[in-house]
Amino acid sequence: MSKKCSRCGGEMSLMLRSVMYRNRVRIRNVPVHICTSANCTNSQVVEAIKEDLKKLMNDLGQSPIRQDIGFDEVSELSHLLVSIADQTEEVDVTRLMEQRINDLLDLFLLAQSLGDQQWMNDIRKRLTKIYGNV
Ligand SMILES: [Zn+2]
């Protein structure tokens, strides 16, 4: 997850930031790389979640109502990063992803046994995102 700053070459750290959209919507837990150098303010939205963020803003439209959204609830990757950020000790990202995938597979089996087609599709989409993005 470590990344070099494109401006000063310093170390960038991964943080979860709130992003305001159209001054009305607060999107919490957006993963952002922030430069740790004292004189540099460079920050960058994590590449892998850009699509999810764009889609969310698209869905919100030009004049959204005032609201507060947890980005981790709409983006599978953000959800993963939030759970990584919650850990104080160093975590094994691969293991965490496997865990998440196992959780989703459990849910998938449940959805399947209930014959809930829509739920199954939703979970399938989430799984594809994990596999596709990381
Ligand atoms: Zn920098």
mmCIF file of C-alpha atoms and ligand atoms in Angstrom:
data_model
loop_
_atom_site.group_PDB
_atom_site.id
_atom_site.type_symbol
_atom_site.label_atom_id
_atom_site.label_comp_id
_atom_site.label_asym_id
_atom_site.label_seq_id
_atom_site.Cartn_x
_atom_site.Cartn_y
_atom_site.Cartn_z
ATOM 1 C CA MET A 1 0.000 0.000 0.000
ATOM 2 C CA SER A 2 2.971 2.366 0.236
ATOM 3 C CA LYS A 3 3.371 4.895 -2.518
ATOM 4 C CA LYS A 4 5.825 7.625 -3.467
ATOM 5 C CA CYS A 5 4.684 11.205 -3.859
ATOM 6 C CA SER A 6 4.664 12.332 -7.480
ATOM 7 C CA ARG A 7 5.553 15.886 -6.438
ATOM 8 C CA CYS A 8 8.381 15.491 -3.939
ATOM 9 C CA GLY A 9 9.182 11.792 -3.904
ATOM 10 C CA GLY A 10 8.274 11.529 -0.225
ATOM 11 C CA GLU A 11 6.430 8.683 1.396
ATOM 12 C CA MET A 12 2.659 8.777 1.027
ATOM 13 C CA SER A 13 0.438 7.232 3.604
ATOM 14 C CA LEU A 14 -3.023 5.864 3.164
ATOM 15 C CA MET A 15 -5.743 7.704 5.027
ATOM 16 C CA LEU A 16 -9.478 7.745 5.096
ATOM 17 C CA ARG A 17 -10.819 11.186 4.408
ATOM 18 C CA SER A 18 -14.204 12.788 4.138
ATOM 19 C CA VAL A 19 -14.912 14.297 0.767
ATOM 20 C CA MET A 20 -17.561 16.953 0.176
ATOM 21 C CA TYR A 21 -19.593 16.703 -2.985
ATOM 22 C CA ARG A 22 -21.413 19.807 -4.228
ATOM 23 C CA ASN A 23 -21.195 21.246 -0.697
ATOM 24 C CA ARG A 24 -24.090 19.055 0.328
ATOM 25 C CA VAL A 25 -23.013 15.474 0.512
ATOM 26 C CA ARG A 26 -20.352 14.331 2.908
ATOM 27 C CA ILE A 27 -18.753 11.110 1.721
ATOM 28 C CA ARG A 28 -16.889 9.513 4.598
ATOM 29 C CA ASN A 29 -14.080 6.950 4.490
ATOM 30 C CA VAL A 30 -12.698 7.750 1.067
ATOM 31 C CA PRO A 31 -9.219 6.196 0.826
ATOM 32 C CA VAL A 32 -6.692 8.897 -0.058
ATOM 33 C CA HIS A 33 -2.916 8.849 -0.330
ATOM 34 C CA ILE A 34 -1.450 11.790 1.561
ATOM 35 C CA CYS A 35 2.156 12.933 1.371
ATOM 36 C CA THR A 36 3.898 12.821 4.735
ATOM 37 C CA SER A 37 6.535 15.448 3.875
ATOM 38 C CA ALA A 38 6.169 18.573 5.996
ATOM 39 C CA ASN A 39 6.088 21.067 3.134
ATOM 40 C CA CYS A 40 4.044 19.081 0.703
ATOM 41 C CA THR A 41 0.271 18.964 0.654
ATOM 42 C CA ASN A 42 -0.088 16.545 -2.203
ATOM 43 C CA SER A 43 -2.994 14.169 -1.866
ATOM 44 C CA GLN A 44 -4.490 11.716 -4.267
ATOM 45 C CA VAL A 45 -7.586 9.568 -4.274
ATOM 46 C CA VAL A 46 -6.548 5.921 -4.339
ATOM 47 C CA GLU A 47 -6.541 4.816 -7.963
ATOM 48 C CA ALA A 48 -8.483 1.609 -7.426
ATOM 49 C CA ILE A 49 -11.530 3.342 -5.964
ATOM 50 C CA LYS A 50 -11.768 6.199 -8.475
ATOM 51 C CA GLU A 51 -14.364 4.369 -10.532
ATOM 52 C CA ASP A 52 -16.556 3.654 -7.508
ATOM 53 C CA LEU A 53 -16.345 7.281 -6.424
ATOM 54 C CA LYS A 54 -17.165 8.556 -9.892
ATOM 55 C CA LYS A 55 -20.142 6.247 -10.069
ATOM 56 C CA LEU A 56 -21.411 7.369 -6.674
ATOM 57 C CA MET A 57 -21.159 11.045 -7.669
ATOM 58 C CA ASN A 58 -22.920 10.230 -10.905
ATOM 59 C CA ASP A 59 -25.735 8.530 -9.015
ATOM 60 C CA LEU A 60 -26.028 11.526 -6.693
ATOM 61 C CA GLY A 61 -26.455 13.826 -9.672
ATOM 62 C CA GLN A 62 -26.046 17.587 -10.038
ATOM 63 C CA SER A 63 -28.222 18.709 -7.137
ATOM 64 C CA PRO A 64 -28.145 16.060 -4.439
ATOM 65 C CA ILE A 65 -29.990 16.401 -1.158
ATOM 66 C CA ARG A 66 -27.956 17.063 1.970
ATOM 67 C CA GLN A 67 -26.724 13.746 3.252
ATOM 68 C CA ASP A 68 -23.921 11.767 4.775
ATOM 69 C CA ILE A 69 -22.667 8.649 3.049
ATOM 70 C CA GLY A 70 -20.185 6.036 4.190
ATOM 71 C CA PHE A 71 -18.106 5.274 1.135
ATOM 72 C CA ASP A 72 -17.241 1.895 2.628
ATOM 73 C CA GLU A 73 -20.905 0.965 2.268
ATOM 74 C CA VAL A 74 -20.896 1.456 -1.485
ATOM 75 C CA SER A 75 -17.373 0.448 -2.385
ATOM 76 C CA GLU A 76 -16.138 -3.030 -1.707
ATOM 77 C CA LEU A 77 -12.537 -1.855 -1.875
ATOM 78 C CA SER A 78 -13.100 1.008 0.490
ATOM 79 C CA HIS A 79 -14.735 -1.438 2.870
ATOM 80 C CA LEU A 80 -11.603 -3.563 2.749
ATOM 81 C CA LEU A 81 -9.318 -0.588 3.268
ATOM 82 C CA VAL A 82 -11.402 0.620 6.181
ATOM 83 C CA SER A 83 -11.095 -2.730 7.873
ATOM 84 C CA ILE A 84 -7.343 -2.668 7.253
ATOM 85 C CA ALA A 85 -7.103 0.856 8.653
ATOM 86 C CA ASP A 86 -8.973 -0.257 11.754
ATOM 87 C CA GLN A 87 -6.183 -2.647 12.614
ATOM 88 C CA THR A 88 -3.450 -1.178 14.728
ATOM 89 C CA GLU A 89 -0.951 -3.911 14.068
ATOM 90 C CA GLU A 90 0.420 -4.672 10.679
ATOM 91 C CA VAL A 91 -2.026 -6.838 8.821
ATOM 92 C CA ASP A 92 -1.737 -9.327 6.068
ATOM 93 C CA VAL A 93 -3.808 -7.756 3.302
ATOM 94 C CA THR A 94 -4.010 -10.969 1.344
ATOM 95 C CA ARG A 95 -5.316 -12.850 4.339
ATOM 96 C CA LEU A 96 -7.841 -10.123 5.021
ATOM 97 C CA MET A 97 -9.045 -10.267 1.446
ATOM 98 C CA GLU A 98 -9.392 -13.999 1.624
ATOM 99 C CA GLN A 99 -11.438 -13.571 4.754
ATOM 100 C CA ARG A 100 -13.677 -11.048 3.032
ATOM 101 C CA ILE A 101 -14.080 -13.334 0.048
ATOM 102 C CA ASN A 102 -14.980 -16.226 2.333
ATOM 103 C CA ASP A 103 -17.574 -14.057 4.056
ATOM 104 C CA LEU A 104 -19.087 -13.175 0.699
ATOM 105 C CA LEU A 105 -19.071 -16.803 -0.407
ATOM 106 C CA ASP A 106 -20.942 -17.718 2.770
ATOM 107 C CA LEU A 107 -23.485 -15.041 1.983
ATOM 108 C CA PHE A 108 -23.697 -16.304 -1.570
ATOM 109 C CA LEU A 109 -24.527 -19.804 -0.376
ATOM 110 C CA LEU A 110 -27.191 -18.372 1.874
ATOM 111 C CA ALA A 111 -28.680 -16.328 -0.965
ATOM 112 C CA GLN A 112 -28.570 -19.393 -3.173
ATOM 113 C CA SER A 113 -30.379 -21.556 -0.629
ATOM 114 C CA LEU A 114 -33.060 -18.871 -0.387
ATOM 115 C CA GLY A 115 -33.261 -18.704 -4.172
ATOM 116 C CA ASP A 116 -32.773 -14.943 -4.005
ATOM 117 C CA GLN A 117 -31.535 -14.189 -7.522
ATOM 118 C CA GLN A 118 -31.069 -10.469 -6.999
ATOM 119 C CA TRP A 119 -29.027 -10.947 -3.864
ATOM 120 C CA MET A 120 -26.896 -13.555 -5.616
ATOM 121 C CA ASN A 121 -26.180 -11.135 -8.444
ATOM 122 C CA ASP A 122 -25.270 -8.427 -5.971
ATOM 123 C CA ILE A 123 -22.779 -10.672 -4.185
ATOM 124 C CA ARG A 124 -21.371 -11.885 -7.473
ATOM 125 C CA LYS A 125 -20.742 -8.254 -8.407
ATOM 126 C CA ARG A 126 -18.962 -7.589 -5.110
ATOM 127 C CA LEU A 127 -16.745 -10.621 -5.602
ATOM 128 C CA THR A 128 -15.851 -9.568 -9.117
ATOM 129 C CA LYS A 129 -14.818 -6.184 -7.771
ATOM 130 C CA ILE A 130 -12.422 -7.684 -5.260
ATOM 131 C CA TYR A 131 -10.883 -9.974 -7.811
ATOM 132 C CA GLY A 132 -10.872 -7.356 -10.527
ATOM 133 C CA ASN A 133 -9.369 -4.417 -8.683
ATOM 134 C CA VAL A 134 -6.665 -5.765 -6.458
HETATM 135 ZN ZN ZN B 1 4.987 15.197 -1.519
#
